[in-house]
PDB file of C-alpha atoms in Angstrom:
ATOM      1  CA  UNK W   1     215.262  60.281  90.918  1.00 92.00           C
ATOM      2  CA  UNK W   2     216.235  60.455  87.557  1.00 94.00           C
ATOM      3  CA  UNK W   3     215.216  63.788  85.961  1.00 95.00           C
ATOM      4  CA  UNK W   4     214.423  64.153  82.523  1.00 96.00           C
ATOM      5  CA  UNK W   5     214.696  67.670  80.018  1.00 96.00           C
ATOM      6  CA  UNK W   6     214.427  69.017  76.629  1.00 97.00           C
ATOM      7  CA  UNK W   7     216.428  71.644  75.840  1.00 97.00           C
ATOM      8  CA  UNK W   8     215.446  73.888  72.729  1.00 96.00           C
ATOM      9  CA  UNK W   9     216.674  76.824  70.683  1.00 95.00           C
ATOM     10  CA  UNK W  10     217.166  78.206  67.402  1.00 94.00           C
ATOM     11  CA  UNK W  11     220.222  76.897  65.462  1.00 93.00           C
ATOM     12  CA  UNK W  12     222.731  79.358  66.911  1.00 93.00           C
ATOM     13  CA  UNK W  13     225.301  79.595  69.541  1.00 95.00           C
ATOM     14  CA  UNK W  14     222.744  80.197  72.091  1.00 95.00           C
ATOM     15  CA  UNK W  15     221.548  76.736  71.951  1.00 96.00           C
ATOM     16  CA  UNK W  16     225.363  75.066  72.281  1.00 96.00           C
ATOM     17  CA  UNK W  17     225.773  77.024  75.549  1.00 97.00           C
ATOM     18  CA  UNK W  18     222.462  76.259  76.660  1.00 96.00           C
ATOM     19  CA  UNK W  19     223.868  72.580  76.107  1.00 97.00           C
ATOM     20  CA  UNK W  20     227.317  72.923  77.593  1.00 97.00           C
ATOM     21  CA  UNK W  21     225.557  75.073  80.947  1.00 96.00           C
ATOM     22  CA  UNK W  22     223.403  72.070  81.376  1.00 96.00           C
ATOM     23  CA  UNK W  23     226.242  69.503  81.000  1.00 97.00           C
ATOM     24  CA  UNK W  24     228.328  71.650  83.404  1.00 97.00           C
ATOM     25  CA  UNK W  25     225.465  71.319  86.227  1.00 95.00           C
ATOM     26  CA  UNK W  26     225.772  67.720  85.505  1.00 96.00           C
ATOM     27  CA  UNK W  27     223.255  66.505  83.442  1.00 97.00           C
ATOM     28  CA  UNK W  28     224.208  63.866  80.662  1.00 98.00           C
ATOM     29  CA  UNK W  29     223.254  63.498  77.419  1.00 98.00           C
ATOM     30  CA  UNK W  30     220.191  61.343  76.487  1.00 98.00           C
ATOM     31  CA  UNK W  31     220.129  60.365  72.726  1.00 97.00           C
ATOM     32  CA  UNK W  32     220.999  62.307  69.607  1.00 97.00           C
ATOM     33  CA  UNK W  33     220.102  66.111  69.146  1.00 96.00           C
ATOM     34  CA  UNK W  34     217.183  66.985  66.551  1.00 97.00           C
ATOM     35  CA  UNK W  35     217.006  69.616  64.315  1.00 95.00           C
ATOM     36  CA  UNK W  36     213.509  70.817  62.703  1.00 97.00           C
ATOM     37  CA  UNK W  37     212.528  73.576  60.566  1.00 97.00           C
ATOM     38  CA  UNK W  38     210.129  76.249  62.408  1.00 94.00           C
ATOM     39  CA  UNK W  39     207.705  77.154  59.425  1.00 95.00           C
ATOM     40  CA  UNK W  40     206.572  80.432  61.259  1.00 95.00           C
ATOM     41  CA  UNK W  41     209.496  81.945  61.746  1.00 93.00           C
ATOM     42  CA  UNK W  42     211.324  80.256  58.760  1.00 95.00           C
ATOM     43  CA  UNK W  43     214.379  79.366  61.664  1.00 95.00           C
ATOM     44  CA  UNK W  44     216.187  75.908  62.238  1.00 96.00           C
ATOM     45  CA  UNK W  45     215.279  74.635  65.528  1.00 97.00           C
ATOM     46  CA  UNK W  46     217.491  72.272  67.590  1.00 97.00           C
ATOM     47  CA  UNK W  47     216.780  70.037  70.679  1.00 98.00           C
ATOM     48  CA  UNK W  48     218.782  67.667  72.694  1.00 98.00           C
ATOM     49  CA  UNK W  49     217.328  65.539  75.565  1.00 98.00           C
ATOM     50  CA  UNK W  50     219.338  65.621  78.958  1.00 98.00           C
ATOM     51  CA  UNK W  51     219.018  63.439  82.012  1.00 98.00           C
ATOM     52  CA  UNK W  52     220.403  63.700  85.635  1.00 97.00           C
ATOM     53  CA  UNK W  53     220.097  61.563  88.892  1.00 95.00           C
ATOM     54  CA  UNK W  54     219.437  63.519  92.022  1.00 93.00           C
ATOM     55  CA  UNK W  55     218.380  62.154  95.608  1.00 92.00           C
ATOM     56  CA  UNK W  56     215.193  62.598  96.248  1.00 89.00           C
ATOM     57  CA  UNK W  57     211.394  61.358  95.240  1.00 90.00           C
ATOM     58  CA  UNK W  58     209.952  63.320  92.183  1.00 89.00           C
ATOM     59  CA  UNK W  59     206.921  65.396  92.003  1.00 89.00           C
ATOM     60  CA  UNK W  60     205.441  67.440  89.640  1.00 88.00           C
ATOM     61  CA  UNK W  61     206.302  70.747  91.543  1.00 88.00           C
ATOM     62  CA  UNK W  62     210.087  69.486  90.922  1.00 88.00           C
ATOM     63  CA  UNK W  63     212.096  72.413  89.614  1.00 86.00           C
ATOM     64  CA  UNK W  64     214.247  70.700  86.800  1.00 84.00           C
ATOM     65  CA  UNK W  65     215.993  73.849  85.932  1.00 80.00           C
ATOM     66  CA  UNK W  66     217.436  73.907  89.403  1.00 82.00           C
ATOM     67  CA  UNK W  67     219.009  70.848  89.789  1.00 82.00           C
TER      68      UNK W  67
END
């Protein structure tokens, strides 16, 4: 099955570490990163989609962060 995750975080090094951790667990980048201003906090937020192919069948109970 092919898994999809959207990683998000404030525009800090924490976002880069989150994406780096996913890449080191075998996830692959999917598309370009996105940036948006969060008017409620006044900060920029980042998003990056990642995908990974793993054995098995998808169910809504699949724990994406465990792969």
